[in-house]
mmCIF file of C-alpha atoms and ligand atoms in Angstrom:
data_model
loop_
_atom_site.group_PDB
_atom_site.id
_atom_site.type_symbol
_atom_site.label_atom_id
_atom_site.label_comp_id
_atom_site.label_asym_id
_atom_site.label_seq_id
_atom_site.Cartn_x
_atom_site.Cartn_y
_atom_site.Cartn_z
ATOM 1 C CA UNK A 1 -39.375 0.380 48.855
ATOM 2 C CA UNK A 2 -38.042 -2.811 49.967
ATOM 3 C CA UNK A 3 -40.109 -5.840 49.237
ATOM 4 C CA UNK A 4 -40.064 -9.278 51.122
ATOM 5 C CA UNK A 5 -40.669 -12.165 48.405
ATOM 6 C CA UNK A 6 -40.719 -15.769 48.362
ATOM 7 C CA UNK A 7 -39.688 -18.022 45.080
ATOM 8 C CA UNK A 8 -41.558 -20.987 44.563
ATOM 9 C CA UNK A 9 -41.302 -23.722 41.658
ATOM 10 C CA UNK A 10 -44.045 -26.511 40.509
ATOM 11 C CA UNK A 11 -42.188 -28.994 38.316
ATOM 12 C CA UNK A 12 -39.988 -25.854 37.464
ATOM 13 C CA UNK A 13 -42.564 -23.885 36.534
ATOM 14 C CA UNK A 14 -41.138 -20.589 38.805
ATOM 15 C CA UNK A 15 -43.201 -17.981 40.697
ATOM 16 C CA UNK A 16 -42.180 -14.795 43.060
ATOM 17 C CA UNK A 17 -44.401 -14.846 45.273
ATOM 18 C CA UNK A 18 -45.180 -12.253 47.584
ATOM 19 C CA UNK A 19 -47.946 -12.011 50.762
ATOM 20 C CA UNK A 20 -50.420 -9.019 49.956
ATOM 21 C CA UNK A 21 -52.636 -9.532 53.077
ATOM 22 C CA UNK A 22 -52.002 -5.699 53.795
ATOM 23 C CA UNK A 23 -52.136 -4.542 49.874
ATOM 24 C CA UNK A 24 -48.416 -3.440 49.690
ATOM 25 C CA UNK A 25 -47.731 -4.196 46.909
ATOM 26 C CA UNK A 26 -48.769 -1.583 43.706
ATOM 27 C CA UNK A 27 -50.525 -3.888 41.567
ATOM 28 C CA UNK A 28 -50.620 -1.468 38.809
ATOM 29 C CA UNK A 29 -46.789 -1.672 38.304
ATOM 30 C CA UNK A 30 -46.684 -3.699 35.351
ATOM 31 C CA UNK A 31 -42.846 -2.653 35.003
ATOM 32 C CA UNK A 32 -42.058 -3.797 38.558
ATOM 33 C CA UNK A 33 -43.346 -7.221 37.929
ATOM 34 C CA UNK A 34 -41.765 -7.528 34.807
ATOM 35 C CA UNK A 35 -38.667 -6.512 36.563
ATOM 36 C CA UNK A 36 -38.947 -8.629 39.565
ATOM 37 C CA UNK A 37 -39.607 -11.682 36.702
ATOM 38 C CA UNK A 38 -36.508 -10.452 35.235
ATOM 39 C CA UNK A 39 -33.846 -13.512 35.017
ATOM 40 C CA UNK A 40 -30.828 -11.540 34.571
ATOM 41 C CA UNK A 41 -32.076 -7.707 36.545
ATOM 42 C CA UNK A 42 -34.404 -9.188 39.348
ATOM 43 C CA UNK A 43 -35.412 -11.965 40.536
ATOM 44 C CA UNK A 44 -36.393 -14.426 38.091
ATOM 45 C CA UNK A 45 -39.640 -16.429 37.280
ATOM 46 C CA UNK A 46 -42.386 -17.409 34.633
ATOM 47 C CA UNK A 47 -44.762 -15.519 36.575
ATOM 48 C CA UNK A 48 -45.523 -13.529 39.601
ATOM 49 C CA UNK A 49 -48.319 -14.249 42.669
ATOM 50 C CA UNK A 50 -49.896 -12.333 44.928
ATOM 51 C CA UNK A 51 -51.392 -13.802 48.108
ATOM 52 C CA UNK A 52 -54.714 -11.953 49.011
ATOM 53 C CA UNK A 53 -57.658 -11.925 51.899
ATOM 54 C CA UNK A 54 -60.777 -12.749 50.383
ATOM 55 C CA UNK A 55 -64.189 -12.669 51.793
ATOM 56 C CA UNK A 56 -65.591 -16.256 50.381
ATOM 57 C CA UNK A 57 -62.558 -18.742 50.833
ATOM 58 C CA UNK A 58 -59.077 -18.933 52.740
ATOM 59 C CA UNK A 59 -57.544 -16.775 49.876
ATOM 60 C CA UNK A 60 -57.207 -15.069 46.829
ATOM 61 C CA UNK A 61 -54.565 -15.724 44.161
ATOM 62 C CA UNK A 62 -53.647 -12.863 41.905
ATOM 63 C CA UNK A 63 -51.605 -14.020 38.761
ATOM 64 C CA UNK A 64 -49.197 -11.939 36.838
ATOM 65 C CA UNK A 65 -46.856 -13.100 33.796
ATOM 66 C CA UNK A 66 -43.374 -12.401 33.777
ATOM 67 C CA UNK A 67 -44.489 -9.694 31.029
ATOM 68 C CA UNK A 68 -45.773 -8.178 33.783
ATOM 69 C CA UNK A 69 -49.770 -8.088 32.815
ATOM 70 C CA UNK A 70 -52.489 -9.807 34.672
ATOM 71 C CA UNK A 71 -53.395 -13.118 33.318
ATOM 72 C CA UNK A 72 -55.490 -15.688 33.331
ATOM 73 C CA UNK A 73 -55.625 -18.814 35.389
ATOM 74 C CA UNK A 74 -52.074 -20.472 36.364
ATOM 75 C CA UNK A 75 -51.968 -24.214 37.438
ATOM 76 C CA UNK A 76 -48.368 -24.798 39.041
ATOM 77 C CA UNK A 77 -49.039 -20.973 40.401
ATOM 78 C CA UNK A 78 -51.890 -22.613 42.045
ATOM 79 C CA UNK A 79 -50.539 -25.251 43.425
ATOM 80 C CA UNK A 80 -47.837 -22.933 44.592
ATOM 81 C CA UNK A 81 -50.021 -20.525 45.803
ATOM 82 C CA UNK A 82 -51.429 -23.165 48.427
ATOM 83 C CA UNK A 83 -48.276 -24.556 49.128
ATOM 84 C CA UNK A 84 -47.125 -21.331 50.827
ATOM 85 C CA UNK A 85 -50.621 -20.336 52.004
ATOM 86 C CA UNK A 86 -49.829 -23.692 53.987
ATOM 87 C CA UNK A 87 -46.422 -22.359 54.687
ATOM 88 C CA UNK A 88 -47.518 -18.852 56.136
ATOM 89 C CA UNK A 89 -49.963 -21.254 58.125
ATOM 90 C CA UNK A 90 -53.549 -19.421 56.263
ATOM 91 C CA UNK A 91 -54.545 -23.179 55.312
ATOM 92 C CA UNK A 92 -53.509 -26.519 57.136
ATOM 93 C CA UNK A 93 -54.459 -29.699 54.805
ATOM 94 C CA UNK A 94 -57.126 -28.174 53.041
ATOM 95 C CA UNK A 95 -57.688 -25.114 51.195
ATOM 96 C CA UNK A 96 -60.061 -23.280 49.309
ATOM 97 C CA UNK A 97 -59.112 -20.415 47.138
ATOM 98 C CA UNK A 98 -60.497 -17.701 44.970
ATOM 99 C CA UNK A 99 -58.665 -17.074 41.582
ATOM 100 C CA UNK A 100 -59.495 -15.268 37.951
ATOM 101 C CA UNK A 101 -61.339 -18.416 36.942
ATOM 102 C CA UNK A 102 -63.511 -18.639 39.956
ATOM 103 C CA UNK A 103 -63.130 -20.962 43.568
ATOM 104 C CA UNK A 104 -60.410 -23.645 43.455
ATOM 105 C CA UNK A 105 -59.893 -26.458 46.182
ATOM 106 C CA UNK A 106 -56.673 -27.967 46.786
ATOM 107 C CA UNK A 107 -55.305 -30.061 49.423
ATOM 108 C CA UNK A 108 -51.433 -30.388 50.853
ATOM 109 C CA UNK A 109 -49.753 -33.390 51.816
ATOM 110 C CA UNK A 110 -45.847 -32.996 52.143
ATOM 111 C CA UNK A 111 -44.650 -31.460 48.811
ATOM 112 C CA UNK A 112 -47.635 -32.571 47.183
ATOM 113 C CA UNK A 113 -50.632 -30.495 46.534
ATOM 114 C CA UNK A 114 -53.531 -31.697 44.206
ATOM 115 C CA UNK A 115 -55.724 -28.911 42.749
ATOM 116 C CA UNK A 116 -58.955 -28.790 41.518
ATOM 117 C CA UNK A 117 -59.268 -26.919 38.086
ATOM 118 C CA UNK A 118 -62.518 -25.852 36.554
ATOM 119 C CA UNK A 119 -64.988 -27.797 34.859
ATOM 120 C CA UNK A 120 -64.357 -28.111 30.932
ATOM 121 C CA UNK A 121 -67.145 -29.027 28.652
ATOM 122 C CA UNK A 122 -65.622 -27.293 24.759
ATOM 123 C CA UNK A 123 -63.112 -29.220 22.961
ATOM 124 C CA UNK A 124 -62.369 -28.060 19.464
ATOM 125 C CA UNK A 125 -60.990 -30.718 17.567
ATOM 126 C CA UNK A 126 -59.181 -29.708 14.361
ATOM 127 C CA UNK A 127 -57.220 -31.316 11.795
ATOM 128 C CA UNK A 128 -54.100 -31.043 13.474
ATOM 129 C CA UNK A 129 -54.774 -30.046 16.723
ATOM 130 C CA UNK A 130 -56.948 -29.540 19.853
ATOM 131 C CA UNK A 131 -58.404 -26.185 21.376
ATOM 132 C CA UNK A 132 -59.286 -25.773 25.332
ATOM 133 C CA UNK A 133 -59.703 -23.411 27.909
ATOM 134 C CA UNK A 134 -58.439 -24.865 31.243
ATOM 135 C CA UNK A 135 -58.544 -21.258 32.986
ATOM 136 C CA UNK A 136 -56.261 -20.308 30.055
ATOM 137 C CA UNK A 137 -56.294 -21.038 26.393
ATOM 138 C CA UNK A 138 -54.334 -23.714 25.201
ATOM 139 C CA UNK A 139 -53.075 -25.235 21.750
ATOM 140 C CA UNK A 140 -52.211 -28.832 21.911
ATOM 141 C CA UNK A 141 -50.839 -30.727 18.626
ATOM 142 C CA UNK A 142 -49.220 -34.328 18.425
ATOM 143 C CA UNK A 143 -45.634 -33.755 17.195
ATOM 144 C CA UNK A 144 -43.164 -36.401 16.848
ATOM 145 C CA UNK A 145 -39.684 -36.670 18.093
ATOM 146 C CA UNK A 146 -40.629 -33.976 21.039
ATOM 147 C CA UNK A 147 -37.219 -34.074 22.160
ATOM 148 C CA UNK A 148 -35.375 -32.332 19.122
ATOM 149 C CA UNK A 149 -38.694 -30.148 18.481
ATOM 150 C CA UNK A 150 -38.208 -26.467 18.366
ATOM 151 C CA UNK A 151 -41.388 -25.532 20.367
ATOM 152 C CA UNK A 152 -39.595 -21.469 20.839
ATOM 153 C CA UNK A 153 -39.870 -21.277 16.989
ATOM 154 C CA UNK A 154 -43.379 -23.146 16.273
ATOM 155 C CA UNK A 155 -45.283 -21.907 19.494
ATOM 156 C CA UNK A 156 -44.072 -18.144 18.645
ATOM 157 C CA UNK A 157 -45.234 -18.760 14.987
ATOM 158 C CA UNK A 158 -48.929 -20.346 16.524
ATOM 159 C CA UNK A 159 -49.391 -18.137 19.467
ATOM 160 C CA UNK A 160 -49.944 -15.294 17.362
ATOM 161 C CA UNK A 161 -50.265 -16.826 14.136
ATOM 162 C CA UNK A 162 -54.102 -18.873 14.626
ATOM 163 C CA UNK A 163 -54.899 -16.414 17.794
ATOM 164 C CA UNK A 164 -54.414 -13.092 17.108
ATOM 165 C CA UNK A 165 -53.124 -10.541 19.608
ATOM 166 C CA UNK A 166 -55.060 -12.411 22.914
ATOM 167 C CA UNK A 167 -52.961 -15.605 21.617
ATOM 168 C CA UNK A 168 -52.906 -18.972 23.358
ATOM 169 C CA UNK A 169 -50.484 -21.185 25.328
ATOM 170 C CA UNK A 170 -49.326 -23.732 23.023
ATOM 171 C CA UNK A 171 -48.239 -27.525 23.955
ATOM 172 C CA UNK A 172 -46.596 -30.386 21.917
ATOM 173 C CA UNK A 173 -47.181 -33.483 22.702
ATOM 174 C CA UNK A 174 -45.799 -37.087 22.315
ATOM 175 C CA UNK A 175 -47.597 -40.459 23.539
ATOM 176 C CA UNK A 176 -44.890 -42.236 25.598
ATOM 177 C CA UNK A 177 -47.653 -45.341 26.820
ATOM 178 C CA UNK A 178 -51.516 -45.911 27.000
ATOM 179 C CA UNK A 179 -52.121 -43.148 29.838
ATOM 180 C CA UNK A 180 -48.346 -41.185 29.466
ATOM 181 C CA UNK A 181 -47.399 -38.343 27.591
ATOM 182 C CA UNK A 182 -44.575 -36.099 27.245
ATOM 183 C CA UNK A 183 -45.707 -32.263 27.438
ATOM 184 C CA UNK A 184 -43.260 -29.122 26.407
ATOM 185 C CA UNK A 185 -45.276 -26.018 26.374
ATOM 186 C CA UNK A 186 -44.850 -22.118 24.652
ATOM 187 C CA UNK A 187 -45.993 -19.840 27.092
ATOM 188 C CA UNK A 188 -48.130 -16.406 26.194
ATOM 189 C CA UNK A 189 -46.907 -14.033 28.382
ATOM 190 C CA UNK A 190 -43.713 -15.000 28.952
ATOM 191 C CA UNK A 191 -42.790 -15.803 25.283
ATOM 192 C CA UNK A 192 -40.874 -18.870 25.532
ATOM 193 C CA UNK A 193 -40.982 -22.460 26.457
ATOM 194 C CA UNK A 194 -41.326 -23.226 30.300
ATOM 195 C CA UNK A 195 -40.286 -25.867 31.728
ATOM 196 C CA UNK A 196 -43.701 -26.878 32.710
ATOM 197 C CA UNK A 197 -47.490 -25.317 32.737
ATOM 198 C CA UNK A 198 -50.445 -26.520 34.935
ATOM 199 C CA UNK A 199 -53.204 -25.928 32.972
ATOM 200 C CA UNK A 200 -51.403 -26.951 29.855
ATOM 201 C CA UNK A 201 -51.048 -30.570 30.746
ATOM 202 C CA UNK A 202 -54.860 -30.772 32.080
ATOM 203 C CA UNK A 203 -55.345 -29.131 28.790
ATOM 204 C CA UNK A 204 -53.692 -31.838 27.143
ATOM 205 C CA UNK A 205 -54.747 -34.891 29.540
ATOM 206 C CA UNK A 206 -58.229 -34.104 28.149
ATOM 207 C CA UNK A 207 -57.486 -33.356 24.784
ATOM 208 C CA UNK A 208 -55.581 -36.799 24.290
ATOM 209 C CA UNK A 209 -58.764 -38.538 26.235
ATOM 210 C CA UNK A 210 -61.189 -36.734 23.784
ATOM 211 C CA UNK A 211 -59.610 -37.830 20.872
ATOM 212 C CA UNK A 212 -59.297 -40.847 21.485
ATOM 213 C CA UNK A 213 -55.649 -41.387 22.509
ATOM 214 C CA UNK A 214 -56.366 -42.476 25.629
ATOM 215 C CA UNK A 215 -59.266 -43.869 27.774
ATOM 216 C CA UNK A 216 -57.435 -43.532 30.722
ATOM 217 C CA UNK A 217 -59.124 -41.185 33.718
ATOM 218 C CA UNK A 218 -56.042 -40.578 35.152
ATOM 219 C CA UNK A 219 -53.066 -39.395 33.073
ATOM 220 C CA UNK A 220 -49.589 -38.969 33.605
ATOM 221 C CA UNK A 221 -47.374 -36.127 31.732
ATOM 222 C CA UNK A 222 -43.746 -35.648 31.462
ATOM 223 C CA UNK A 223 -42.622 -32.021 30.945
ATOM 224 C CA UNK A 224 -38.829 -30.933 31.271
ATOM 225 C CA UNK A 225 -39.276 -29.906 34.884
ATOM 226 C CA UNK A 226 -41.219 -33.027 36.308
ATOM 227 C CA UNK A 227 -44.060 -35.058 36.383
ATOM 228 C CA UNK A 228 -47.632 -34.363 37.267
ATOM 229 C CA UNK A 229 -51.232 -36.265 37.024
ATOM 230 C CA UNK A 230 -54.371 -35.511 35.990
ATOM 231 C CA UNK A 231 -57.487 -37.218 37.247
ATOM 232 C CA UNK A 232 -60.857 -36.027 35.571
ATOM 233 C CA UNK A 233 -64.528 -37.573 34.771
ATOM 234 C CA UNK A 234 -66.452 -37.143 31.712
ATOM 235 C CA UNK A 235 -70.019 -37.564 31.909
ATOM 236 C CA UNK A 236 -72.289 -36.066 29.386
ATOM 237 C CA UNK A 237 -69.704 -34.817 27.096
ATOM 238 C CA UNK A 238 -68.234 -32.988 29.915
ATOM 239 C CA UNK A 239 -65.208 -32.899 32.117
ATOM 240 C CA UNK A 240 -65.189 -32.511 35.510
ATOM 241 C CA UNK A 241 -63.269 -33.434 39.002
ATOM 242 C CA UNK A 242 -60.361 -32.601 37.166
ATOM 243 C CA UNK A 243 -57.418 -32.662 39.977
ATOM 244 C CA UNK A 244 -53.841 -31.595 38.825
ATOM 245 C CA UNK A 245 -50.921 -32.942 41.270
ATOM 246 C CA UNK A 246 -47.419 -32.621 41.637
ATOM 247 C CA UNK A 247 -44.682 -30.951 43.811
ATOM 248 C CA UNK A 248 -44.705 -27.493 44.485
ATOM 249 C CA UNK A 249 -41.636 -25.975 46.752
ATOM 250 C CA UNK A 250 -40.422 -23.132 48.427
ATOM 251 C CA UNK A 251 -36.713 -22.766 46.952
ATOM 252 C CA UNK A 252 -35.891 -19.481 48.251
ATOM 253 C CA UNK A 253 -36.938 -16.454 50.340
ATOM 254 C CA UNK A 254 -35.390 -12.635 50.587
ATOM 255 C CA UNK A 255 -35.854 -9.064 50.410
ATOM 256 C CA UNK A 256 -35.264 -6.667 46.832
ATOM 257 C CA UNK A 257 -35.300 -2.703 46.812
ATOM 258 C CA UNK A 258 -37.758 -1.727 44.405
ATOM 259 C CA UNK A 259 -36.749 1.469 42.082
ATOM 260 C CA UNK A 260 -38.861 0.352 39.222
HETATM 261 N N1 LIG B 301 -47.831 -21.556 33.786
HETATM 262 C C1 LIG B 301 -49.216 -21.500 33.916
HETATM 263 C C2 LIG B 301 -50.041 -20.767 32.901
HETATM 264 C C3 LIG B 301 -49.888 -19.290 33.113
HETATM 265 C C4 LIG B 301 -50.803 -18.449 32.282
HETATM 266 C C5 LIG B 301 -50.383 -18.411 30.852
HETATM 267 N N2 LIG B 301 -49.052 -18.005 30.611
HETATM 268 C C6 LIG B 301 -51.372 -17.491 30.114
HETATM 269 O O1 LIG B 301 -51.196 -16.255 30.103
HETATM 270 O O2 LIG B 301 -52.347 -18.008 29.574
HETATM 271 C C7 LIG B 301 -49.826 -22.800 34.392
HETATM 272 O O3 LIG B 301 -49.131 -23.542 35.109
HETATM 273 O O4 LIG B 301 -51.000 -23.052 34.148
#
């Protein structure tokens, strides 16, 4: 079967992502996804995307890690996601999308797109570190010299060390000003540090505002692959109107024979 794909990157976070309007593609393939993921056999990428009709909003998104199982929710993917349902011309500015976490809205300007994540209202604070689910689970813990850190050895040793099998995503941080952090992130499901993760910077945007780090409503994070913001409210001991922005482009487009 020959497949038509498109590769997409938010702040280097990297997606295949592939239009499944008319259900081509065999969802149930974990081994082709992993595959297609594949850096050195396919076509390479954190994670793979499926574009979808849906019956409530302008689209579905479908989110697969480069492991090749379904996941849960995927920020840059999002942001992605819209970016091309913009390109295939599904959206124009605006765009409203169903995902694993429930309805999303996001709007496009140029390379930008700003997504809205789901509300967040748990923070587990503990002695060393924060817990949050921002659509997926996420670790965040204050490290110091982030630069030198070796987040493939400590995030493999947390992912499945405090969360079992299900693990989490796991993100070190380090305070660079009042409302600036630098972010590098382990990533469940792809086993390694990515270059940058969506919901693991809004994880950790709140988790610095919660504990006190900053008081800022909209914060700016550094992660190897770019920058992004995150704008949120907190009103009752809950977060909400939380908007994640940064690029998200198309860098390449082509065809691969699947065999898998
Ligand atoms: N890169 C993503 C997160 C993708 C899901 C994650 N690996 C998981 O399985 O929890 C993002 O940008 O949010």
């Amino acid at each position: 079967m020959e497949l038509q794909f498109f590769k997409y990157q938010g702040t280097g976070n990297d997606f295949v992502i592939i239009d499944n309007r008319q259900q081509i593609f065999p969802k149930n393939n974990t081994k082709l996804v992993a595959a297609l993921c594949d850096r050195r056999f396919g076509i390479g990428a954190d994670g793979l995307i499926l574009l979808e009709n849906d019956n409530m909003a302008d689209f579905k998104m479908v989110y697969y890690n480069a492991d090749g199982a379904e996941s849960s929710m995927c920020g840059n993917g999002g942001r992605c996601l819209v970016a091309f349902a913009h390109y295939l011309g599904v959206i124009e500015k605006e765009a409203k999308f169903n995902a694993v976490d429930g309805l999303h809205h996001a709007t496009v300007e140029g390379d930008i797109v700003n997504l809205k994540m789901i509300d967040v209202d748990k923070i587990h604070e503990k002695q060393n570190h924060s817990f949050l689910d921002t659509g997926s689970p996420h670790h965040v813990q204050m490290v110091k010299e982030l630069e030198k850190f070796d987040v493939q050895k400590e995030g493999k040793k947390l992912r499945y060390g405090i969360y079992g099998e299900s693990g989490s995503n796991i993100n070190f941080v380090e305070q660079t000003n009042d409302n600036a952090f630098d972010v590098r992130t382990y990533e469940r499901g792809v086993e390694g540090e990515t270059f940058s993760c969506g919901t693991g910077v809004t994880a950790v945007a709140l988790a610095m505002h919660e504990s006190g780090k900053t008081a800022a409503n909209e914060v700016h994070i550094h992660t190897i692959g770019g920058d992004l913001t995150i704008s949120f409210e907190k009103k009752d001991g809950k977060y909400s109107n939380i908007f994640l922005k940064g690029p998200a482009i198309q860098v390449f487009k082509g065809t691969i024979e699947c065999s898998v």
